[in-house]
Short mmCIF file of C-alpha atoms and ligand atoms in Angstrom, two decimals:
data_model
loop_
_atom_site.label_atom_id
_atom_site.label_comp_id
_atom_site.label_asym_id
_atom_site.label_seq_id
_atom_site.Cartn_x
_atom_site.Cartn_y
_atom_site.Cartn_z
CA UNK A 1436 75.42 111.56 128.86
CA UNK A 1437 75.20 108.32 126.90
CA UNK A 1438 74.24 108.75 123.24
CA UNK A 1439 71.78 106.11 122.08
CA UNK A 1440 72.26 104.62 118.64
CA UNK A 1441 69.66 102.79 116.56
CA UNK A 1442 70.88 100.61 113.71
CA UNK A 1443 68.72 99.79 110.71
CA UNK A 1444 70.13 96.66 109.04
CA UNK A 1445 72.53 94.00 110.23
CA UNK A 1446 74.08 92.86 106.95
CA UNK A 1447 77.82 92.96 106.27
CA UNK A 1448 78.33 96.64 107.14
CA UNK A 1449 75.72 96.59 109.94
CA UNK A 1450 77.45 93.68 111.63
CA UNK A 1451 80.85 95.42 111.20
CA UNK A 1452 79.41 98.58 112.78
CA UNK A 1453 77.83 96.71 115.71
CA UNK A 1454 81.13 94.89 116.30
CA UNK A 1455 83.06 98.20 116.62
CA UNK A 1456 80.39 99.75 118.87
CA UNK A 1457 80.54 96.65 121.10
CA UNK A 1458 84.34 96.76 121.43
CA UNK A 1459 85.38 100.38 122.06
CA UNK A 1460 88.71 99.81 123.87
CA UNK A 1461 91.69 101.45 122.20
CA UNK A 1462 89.57 103.50 119.80
CA UNK A 1463 88.35 107.10 120.20
CA UNK A 1464 87.25 107.63 123.84
CA UNK A 1465 83.88 109.06 122.72
CA UNK A 1466 82.95 105.51 121.65
CA UNK A 1467 82.60 104.67 125.36
CA UNK A 1468 79.68 107.10 125.46
CA UNK A 1469 77.73 105.36 122.70
CA UNK A 1470 75.18 102.65 123.37
CA UNK A 1471 73.60 100.44 120.72
CA UNK A 1472 69.99 100.56 121.88
CA UNK A 1473 68.18 98.86 119.00
CA UNK A 1474 68.96 96.99 115.80
CA UNK A 1475 66.31 96.61 113.10
CA UNK A 1476 66.43 93.37 111.12
CA UNK A 1477 64.16 91.42 108.80
CA UNK A 1478 64.45 88.06 110.60
CA UNK A 1479 64.87 87.89 114.39
CA UNK A 1480 66.16 84.34 114.53
CA UNK A 1481 68.69 84.28 111.71
CA UNK A 1482 72.00 82.84 113.04
CA UNK A 1483 74.54 85.65 113.58
CA UNK A 1484 78.18 85.57 114.70
CA UNK A 1485 77.87 88.64 116.84
CA UNK A 1486 77.22 89.15 120.52
CA UNK A 1487 74.46 91.70 121.04
CA UNK A 1488 72.69 92.65 124.27
CA UNK A 1489 69.50 90.65 124.72
CA UNK A 1490 66.39 92.39 123.42
CA UNK A 1491 68.06 94.86 121.03
CA UNK A 1492 66.87 93.13 117.86
CA UNK A 1493 63.53 94.16 116.45
CA UNK A 1494 61.71 93.74 113.16
CA UNK A 1495 59.86 97.06 113.70
CA UNK A 1496 62.21 99.34 111.81
CA UNK A 1497 59.86 102.31 112.11
CA UNK A 1498 60.05 102.08 115.92
CA UNK A 1499 63.81 102.78 115.72
CA UNK A 1500 63.31 105.86 113.53
CA UNK A 1501 60.73 107.24 115.99
CA UNK A 1502 62.08 106.07 119.40
CA UNK A 1503 62.38 109.24 121.55
CA UNK A 1504 65.34 107.71 123.44
CA UNK A 1505 67.46 107.31 120.29
CA UNK A 1506 69.75 110.19 119.26
CA UNK A 1507 71.49 108.79 116.17
CA UNK A 1508 69.89 106.53 113.55
CA UNK A 1509 72.27 104.54 111.34
CA UNK A 1510 70.69 103.38 108.08
CA UNK A 1511 72.50 100.40 106.56
CA UNK A 1512 69.65 98.75 104.69
CA UNK A 1513 70.75 99.78 101.18
CA UNK A 1514 68.32 100.37 98.31
CA UNK A 1515 65.75 103.13 97.97
CA UNK A 1516 62.85 101.95 100.14
CA UNK A 1517 62.21 101.64 103.02
CA UNK A 1518 65.53 103.46 103.53
CA UNK A 1519 64.23 106.82 102.24
CA UNK A 1520 61.06 106.74 104.36
CA UNK A 1521 62.94 105.70 107.50
CA UNK A 1522 65.63 108.38 107.06
CA UNK A 1523 62.93 111.05 106.65
CA UNK A 1524 61.06 109.70 109.70
CA UNK A 1525 64.25 109.73 111.80
CA UNK A 1526 64.95 113.37 110.83
CA UNK A 1527 61.37 114.39 111.61
CA UNK A 1528 61.83 112.79 115.02
CA UNK A 1529 64.96 114.86 115.70
CA UNK A 1530 67.68 112.28 115.12
CA UNK A 1531 70.99 112.75 113.34
CA UNK A 1532 71.27 110.19 110.55
CA UNK A 1533 74.31 108.24 109.41
CA UNK A 1534 74.05 106.21 106.21
CA UNK A 1535 76.28 104.24 103.86
CA UNK A 1536 73.53 104.05 101.24
CA UNK A 1537 74.77 105.69 98.02
CA UNK A 1538 71.62 104.84 96.07
CA UNK A 1539 69.22 106.61 98.43
CA UNK A 1540 71.46 109.69 98.65
CA UNK A 1541 72.09 109.86 94.88
CA UNK A 1542 68.38 109.48 94.06
CA UNK A 1543 66.70 111.25 96.99
CA UNK A 1544 69.49 113.47 98.36
CA UNK A 1545 67.65 116.72 97.60
CA UNK A 1546 64.59 115.64 99.59
CA UNK A 1547 66.67 114.14 102.42
CA UNK A 1548 69.03 117.09 102.88
CA UNK A 1549 66.19 119.60 102.65
CA UNK A 1550 64.44 117.67 105.43
CA UNK A 1551 67.67 117.55 107.47
CA UNK A 1552 68.17 121.31 107.19
CA UNK A 1553 64.52 121.93 108.16
CA UNK A 1554 64.95 119.65 111.18
CA UNK A 1555 68.33 121.15 112.17
CA UNK A 1556 69.92 117.69 111.98
CA UNK A 1557 72.76 116.15 109.98
CA UNK A 1558 72.82 113.36 107.44
CA UNK A 1559 76.36 112.00 107.36
CA UNK A 1560 77.39 109.57 104.62
CA UNK A 1561 81.12 108.87 104.63
CA UNK A 1562 80.48 105.16 104.02
CA UNK A 1563 78.41 105.80 100.88
CA UNK A 1564 81.44 106.44 98.66
CA UNK A 1565 84.82 104.72 98.69
CA UNK A 1566 84.10 102.41 101.67
CA UNK A 1567 86.87 103.09 104.18
CA UNK A 1568 88.46 105.95 102.21
CA UNK A 1569 87.74 109.30 103.89
CA UNK A 1570 86.49 111.44 100.99
CA UNK A 1571 83.12 112.96 101.98
CA UNK A 1572 84.45 114.76 105.04
CA UNK A 1573 87.58 116.05 103.20
CA UNK A 1574 85.38 117.42 100.40
CA UNK A 1575 83.10 119.11 102.94
CA UNK A 1576 85.81 120.38 105.25
CA UNK A 1577 89.55 120.02 104.65
CA UNK A 1578 89.40 120.91 100.92
CA UNK A 1579 86.98 123.81 101.36
CA UNK A 1580 89.64 126.43 100.61
CA UNK A 1581 89.98 125.22 97.04
CA UNK A 1582 88.19 125.96 93.81
CA UNK A 1583 87.71 122.35 92.85
CA UNK A 1584 87.46 121.47 89.16
CA UNK A 1585 87.92 117.69 89.02
CA UNK A 1586 86.83 114.63 90.95
CA UNK A 1587 87.55 111.31 89.34
CA UNK A 1588 88.26 107.82 90.42
CA UNK A 1589 87.72 104.12 90.63
CA UNK A 1590 84.72 103.86 92.94
CA UNK A 1591 83.46 100.34 92.27
CA UNK A 1592 85.50 97.46 93.64
CA UNK A 1593 83.63 94.68 91.82
CA UNK A 1594 84.34 96.04 88.35
CA UNK A 1595 87.92 96.94 89.26
CA UNK A 1596 88.43 93.35 90.43
CA UNK A 1597 86.97 91.99 87.17
CA UNK A 1598 89.03 94.32 84.94
CA UNK A 1599 92.20 93.61 86.93
CA UNK A 1600 91.75 89.85 86.49
CA UNK A 1601 90.88 90.23 82.80
CA UNK A 1602 94.15 92.16 82.33
CA UNK A 1603 96.23 89.70 84.35
CA UNK A 1604 94.79 86.54 82.81
CA UNK A 1605 93.88 87.67 79.28
CA UNK A 1606 90.40 86.34 80.07
CA UNK A 1607 87.06 87.54 78.77
CA UNK A 1608 84.45 89.39 80.81
CA UNK A 1609 81.86 86.59 81.09
CA UNK A 1610 84.34 84.01 82.42
CA UNK A 1611 85.84 86.37 85.02
CA UNK A 1612 82.38 87.57 86.12
CA UNK A 1613 81.27 84.00 86.69
CA UNK A 1614 84.37 83.24 88.75
CA UNK A 1615 84.02 86.51 90.70
CA UNK A 1616 80.43 85.50 91.57
CA UNK A 1617 81.62 82.06 92.71
CA UNK A 1618 84.26 83.69 94.95
CA UNK A 1619 81.81 86.26 96.38
CA UNK A 1620 83.47 89.32 94.76
CA UNK A 1621 80.43 89.93 92.54
CA UNK A 1622 76.76 89.73 93.47
CA UNK A 1623 74.43 87.07 92.02
CA UNK A 1624 72.73 89.98 90.24
CA UNK A 1625 75.78 92.02 89.18
CA UNK A 1626 73.83 94.66 87.22
CA UNK A 1627 74.32 97.66 89.53
CA UNK A 1628 78.07 97.12 89.55
CA UNK A 1629 78.89 95.96 86.00
CA UNK A 1630 76.51 98.40 84.30
CA UNK A 1631 78.06 101.33 86.18
CA UNK A 1632 74.97 102.34 88.21
CA UNK A 1633 76.74 102.04 91.57
CA UNK A 1634 79.63 104.19 90.31
CA UNK A 1635 77.14 106.71 88.85
CA UNK A 1636 75.44 107.04 92.26
CA UNK A 1637 78.83 107.67 93.84
CA UNK A 1638 80.12 110.24 91.34
CA UNK A 1639 76.80 112.13 91.58
CA UNK A 1640 77.39 112.41 95.33
CA UNK A 1641 81.07 113.39 94.97
CA UNK A 1642 80.36 116.01 92.28
CA UNK A 1643 77.63 117.54 94.39
CA UNK A 1644 80.01 117.85 97.35
CA UNK A 1645 82.95 119.10 95.26
CA UNK A 1646 81.11 121.67 93.18
CA UNK A 1647 78.42 122.82 95.62
CA UNK A 1648 75.36 122.02 93.52
CA UNK A 1649 72.95 119.10 93.55
CA UNK A 1650 73.27 116.64 90.71
CA UNK A 1651 70.34 114.82 89.15
CA UNK A 1652 71.35 111.17 89.12
CA UNK A 1653 69.71 110.59 85.73
CA UNK A 1654 71.98 113.19 84.15
CA UNK A 1655 75.11 111.10 84.80
CA UNK A 1656 76.24 109.54 81.48
CA UNK A 1657 76.71 105.89 82.35
CA UNK A 1658 78.31 102.94 80.51
CA UNK A 1659 79.37 99.74 82.24
CA UNK A 1660 82.08 97.21 81.48
CA UNK A 1661 80.17 94.46 79.64
CA UNK A 1662 81.60 95.60 76.28
CA UNK A 1663 85.25 95.45 77.41
CA UNK A 1664 87.00 92.52 75.72
CA UNK A 1665 90.30 90.75 76.29
CA UNK A 1666 91.30 91.96 72.78
CA UNK A 1667 90.82 95.62 73.74
CA UNK A 1668 92.70 95.17 77.01
CA UNK A 1669 95.61 93.63 75.08
CA UNK A 1670 95.63 96.42 72.44
CA UNK A 1671 95.38 99.06 75.15
CA UNK A 1672 98.41 97.55 76.85
CA UNK A 1673 100.43 97.62 73.60
CA UNK A 1674 99.54 101.30 73.23
CA UNK A 1675 100.58 102.09 76.84
CA UNK A 1676 97.18 102.06 78.61
CA UNK A 1677 95.13 100.01 81.07
CA UNK A 1678 91.32 99.89 80.93
CA UNK A 1679 89.53 101.02 84.11
CA UNK A 1680 85.92 101.87 84.91
CA UNK A 1681 86.32 105.54 85.79
CA UNK A 1682 83.77 107.86 87.34
CA UNK A 1683 84.59 111.42 86.29
CA UNK A 1684 83.23 114.85 87.09
CA UNK A 1685 84.70 118.07 85.71
CA UNK A 1686 83.46 121.58 86.34
CA UNK A 1687 83.62 123.04 82.79
CA UNK A 1688 82.82 126.63 81.78
CA UNK A 1689 79.71 125.36 79.91
CA UNK A 1690 78.47 123.11 82.73
CA UNK A 1691 79.11 119.93 84.68
CA UNK A 1692 80.69 117.10 82.68
CA UNK A 1693 79.81 113.96 84.64
CA UNK A 1694 80.10 110.36 83.48
CA UNK A 1695 81.00 106.76 84.20
CA UNK A 1696 82.60 104.61 81.51
CA UNK A 1697 85.41 102.21 80.77
CA UNK A 1698 88.46 104.36 80.05
CA UNK A 1699 91.94 103.80 78.66
CA UNK A 1700 94.16 105.21 81.40
CA UNK A 1701 97.85 105.91 80.61
CA UNK A 1702 100.00 103.36 82.44
CA UNK A 1703 101.92 106.14 84.23
CA UNK A 1704 98.72 107.73 85.65
CA UNK A 1705 98.24 107.11 89.41
CA UNK A 1706 94.78 105.52 88.81
CA UNK A 1707 96.30 102.92 86.44
CA UNK A 1708 97.94 101.00 89.27
CA UNK A 1709 94.85 100.80 91.51
CA UNK A 1710 94.03 97.12 91.26
CA UNK A 1711 91.68 94.47 92.61
CA UNK A 1712 88.83 95.58 94.86
CA UNK A 1713 90.61 98.79 95.86
CA UNK A 1714 89.07 102.20 95.15
CA UNK A 1715 90.86 105.51 94.59
CA UNK A 1716 89.59 109.06 94.24
CA UNK A 1717 91.56 111.93 92.76
CA UNK A 1718 90.55 115.50 93.49
CA UNK A 1719 91.91 118.48 91.58
CA UNK A 1720 91.57 122.12 92.52
CA UNK A 1721 93.21 125.45 92.99
CA UNK A 1722 95.53 126.05 94.83
CA UNK A 1723 95.82 122.41 95.95
CA UNK A 1724 96.79 120.82 92.64
CA UNK A 1725 95.90 117.14 92.81
CA UNK A 1726 95.48 114.74 95.68
CA UNK A 1727 94.59 111.04 95.43
CA UNK A 1728 93.17 108.85 98.18
CA UNK A 1729 93.32 105.08 97.78
CA UNK A 1730 92.10 102.20 99.91
CA UNK A 1731 89.55 99.46 100.48
CA UNK A 1732 86.32 100.60 98.85
CA UNK A 1733 83.92 98.10 100.40
CA UNK A 1734 83.58 95.35 102.98
CA UNK A 1735 82.49 95.06 106.59
CA UNK A 1736 85.56 96.53 108.31
CA UNK A 1737 86.44 99.42 105.98
CA UNK A 1738 82.85 100.62 105.52
CA UNK A 1739 82.11 100.25 109.23
CA UNK A 1740 85.21 102.36 109.89
CA UNK A 1741 83.61 105.18 107.86
CA UNK A 1742 80.17 104.65 109.45
CA UNK A 1743 81.46 104.71 113.03
CA UNK A 1744 83.54 107.81 112.18
CA UNK A 1745 80.26 109.51 111.23
CA UNK A 1746 78.54 108.25 114.40
CA UNK A 1747 81.39 109.83 116.39
CA UNK A 1748 80.97 113.10 114.49
CA UNK A 1749 77.23 113.13 115.28
CA UNK A 1750 77.93 112.28 118.93
CA UNK A 1751 80.56 115.03 119.13
CA UNK A 1752 78.04 117.55 117.77
CA UNK A 1753 75.55 116.39 120.41
CA UNK A 1754 78.20 116.68 123.14
CA UNK A 1755 79.03 120.20 121.99
CA UNK A 1756 75.32 121.11 121.85
CA UNK A 1757 75.57 122.07 118.18
CA UNK A 1758 72.21 122.37 116.47
CA UNK A 1759 73.76 123.59 113.26
CA UNK A 1760 77.31 123.26 112.00
CA UNK A 1761 77.98 124.70 108.54
CA UNK A 1762 80.74 122.19 107.78
CA UNK A 1763 78.51 119.22 108.58
CA UNK A 1764 75.28 120.36 106.93
CA UNK A 1765 74.41 120.49 103.28
CA UNK A 1766 74.62 124.14 102.26
CA UNK A 1767 73.55 124.11 98.63
CA UNK A 1768 70.13 123.87 97.04
CA UNK A 1769 70.37 124.55 93.30
CA UNK A 1770 70.88 121.84 90.69
CA UNK A 1771 73.94 121.76 88.43
CA UNK A 1772 73.57 122.28 84.66
CA UNK A 1773 75.03 119.13 83.16
CA UNK A 1774 76.48 118.81 79.67
CA UNK A 1775 74.53 116.55 77.29
CA UNK A 1776 76.39 113.49 75.97
CA UNK A 1777 76.90 114.99 72.48
CA UNK A 1778 78.82 117.93 73.98
CA UNK A 1779 81.08 115.90 76.23
CA UNK A 1780 84.62 115.98 74.87
CA UNK A 1781 87.32 113.39 75.36
CA UNK A 1782 89.89 111.38 73.49
CA UNK A 1783 88.59 108.11 72.01
CA UNK A 1784 89.90 104.65 71.20
CA UNK A 1785 88.10 103.07 68.24
CA UNK A 1786 88.70 99.50 67.03
CA UNK A 1787 87.51 98.75 63.51
CA UNK A 1788 87.44 95.64 61.33
CA UNK A 1789 87.74 96.19 57.58
CA UNK A 1790 88.72 94.43 54.34
CA UNK A 1791 92.52 94.37 54.12
CA UNK A 1792 92.86 96.37 50.90
CA UNK A 1793 94.71 99.49 49.71
CA UNK A 1794 93.23 102.88 50.57
CA UNK A 1795 91.18 101.91 53.64
CA UNK A 1796 93.23 103.89 56.12
CA UNK A 1797 93.07 106.89 53.76
CA UNK A 1798 89.26 106.60 53.58
CA UNK A 1799 89.03 106.41 57.36
CA UNK A 1800 91.24 109.48 57.67
CA UNK A 1801 88.95 111.36 55.24
CA UNK A 1802 85.81 110.47 57.22
CA UNK A 1803 87.37 111.58 60.51
CA UNK A 1804 88.74 114.76 58.89
CA UNK A 1805 85.33 115.67 57.42
CA UNK A 1806 83.95 115.94 60.96
CA UNK A 1807 87.03 117.71 62.36
CA UNK A 1808 88.10 114.64 64.34
CA UNK A 1809 91.86 114.95 64.69
CA UNK A 1810 93.75 111.66 65.03
CA UNK A 1811 96.58 111.02 67.44
CA UNK A 1812 97.37 107.61 65.95
CA UNK A 1813 95.96 105.10 63.50
CA UNK A 1814 97.51 101.65 63.30
CA UNK A 1815 96.68 98.35 61.69
CA UNK A 1816 97.57 96.02 64.50
CA UNK A 1817 96.48 92.56 63.45
CA UNK A 1818 94.04 90.35 61.62
CA UNK A 1819 90.83 88.61 62.65
CA UNK A 1820 89.20 86.08 60.34
CA UNK A 1821 90.83 87.60 57.23
CA UNK A 1822 89.89 91.15 58.20
CA UNK A 1823 92.29 93.92 59.13
CA UNK A 1824 92.01 95.19 62.68
CA UNK A 1825 92.62 98.93 62.85
CA UNK A 1826 92.92 100.89 66.08
CA UNK A 1827 92.49 104.65 66.15
CA UNK A 1828 93.18 107.05 69.01
CA UNK A 1829 91.70 110.51 68.52
CA UNK A 1830 92.62 113.84 69.98
CA UNK A 1831 89.96 115.41 72.19
CA UNK A 1832 86.67 115.64 70.32
CA UNK A 1833 82.98 116.01 71.16
CA UNK A 1834 81.03 112.75 71.35
CA UNK A 1835 78.57 114.11 68.77
CA UNK A 1836 81.35 114.84 66.23
CA UNK A 1837 82.86 111.40 66.69
CA UNK A 1838 79.49 109.71 66.19
CA UNK A 1839 78.97 111.67 62.95
CA UNK A 1840 82.39 110.50 61.67
CA UNK A 1841 81.58 106.90 62.64
CA UNK A 1842 78.30 107.10 60.75
CA UNK A 1843 80.26 107.92 57.56
CA UNK A 1844 82.79 105.19 58.36
CA UNK A 1845 80.07 102.53 58.81
CA UNK A 1846 78.88 103.35 55.27
CA UNK A 1847 82.30 102.56 53.70
CA UNK A 1848 82.16 99.44 51.47
CA UNK A 1849 85.39 98.03 52.97
CA UNK A 1850 84.26 98.48 56.58
CA UNK A 1851 82.99 95.36 58.30
CA UNK A 1852 82.25 96.58 61.85
CA UNK A 1853 83.24 98.88 64.71
CA UNK A 1854 83.50 96.41 67.60
CA UNK A 1855 84.81 98.80 70.26
CA UNK A 1856 84.63 102.43 71.21
CA UNK A 1857 86.08 103.63 74.51
CA UNK A 1858 87.23 106.93 75.91
CA UNK A 1859 90.86 107.71 76.65
CA UNK A 1860 91.94 109.76 79.67
N1 HSE B 929 79.19 97.17 95.16
C1 HSE B 929 80.18 98.11 95.56
C2 HSE B 929 81.50 97.82 94.87
C3 HSE B 929 80.48 98.08 97.02
O1 HSE B 929 81.65 96.79 94.21
O2 HSE B 929 82.39 98.63 94.99
C4 HSE B 929 79.66 98.96 97.86
O3 HSE B 929 79.63 100.29 97.46
#
């Protein structure tokens, strides 16, 4: 039996996927049993560096989702619509679905997986998180013996590239972003990456897989990297840290602690040395301990590697005649209770500018102490325009407590401003 594949989208990852499907030699033998029957595109006559069989291109995307000859629909359009509608249509028409679309899964996963279960079909999404890094299948299968408590990582290559260059060159965010856009490492509209939305989509998906409950995307606390300055990166380095955009999810006794934010990571931590466009995901659980997977988090080849792996999994299930496989399906329905921002605890780095006069550090210490914020270190590092620059690292404290202390601090006569506030791992 030949398994017919329909591809929705022929952008970077779509073209990478079509290229692998068209050149199966030396890969898994099951690839020889796959045939790319149709490819849905927006413009039929756009020049493409790809040899496809004549007649496979169509602009009627709906016809791919409903074609009775197609067994596996691969959605690589990105964005919420028409991806959501086409995925639901494909499931209703009895197809397994493979997608690399983190946004549609993070925002509409509950609806999509409920529809998949009702249809007795799978929605596979290895390419949605971490590009070529296998993480979805390990969380669903190989790590299933563990009580997982932590998933964290660097899941956005664009911001990791920008932060890496800022650290290497001592350059500011705006200049590096502009250069990254010129070189094609950042999109013309960089919002989803630099404001952390892409990473928030991905950690919502990972947390849901790791902890067995659905996660409402809007409950992910999300801060991007626009506020990270060359000054903070330099101070962090002097204190033994690098600044990374981390996506973190912890299963706490009081609920799910899930967030994306720039973070001071100790230089000796394995995530500190993940640089450039690479991604890395660290999973912690019992009895495993910790495991970290690192690799290329985006791009045609790596993401197509994940997508074709999923197509093979779907084809293997079809070969085996499996209508339902508990390790491939989504087997949870409830939504996780997430902790509100005020109750999320972490260590903090605070940079303050104040008049350089006696007693200021004492006053700061009093304000922190009044709100039970315990300090790990407080140092006056340098000067800026006649003002003293003071950097504080706290012990673990709730966000709400820290904000209350900062409110008191902002009212001090000697205090000029609080330019930076970041969390510390
Ligand atoms: N925009 C993403 C990133 C790639 O920069 O990592 C696709 O998920």
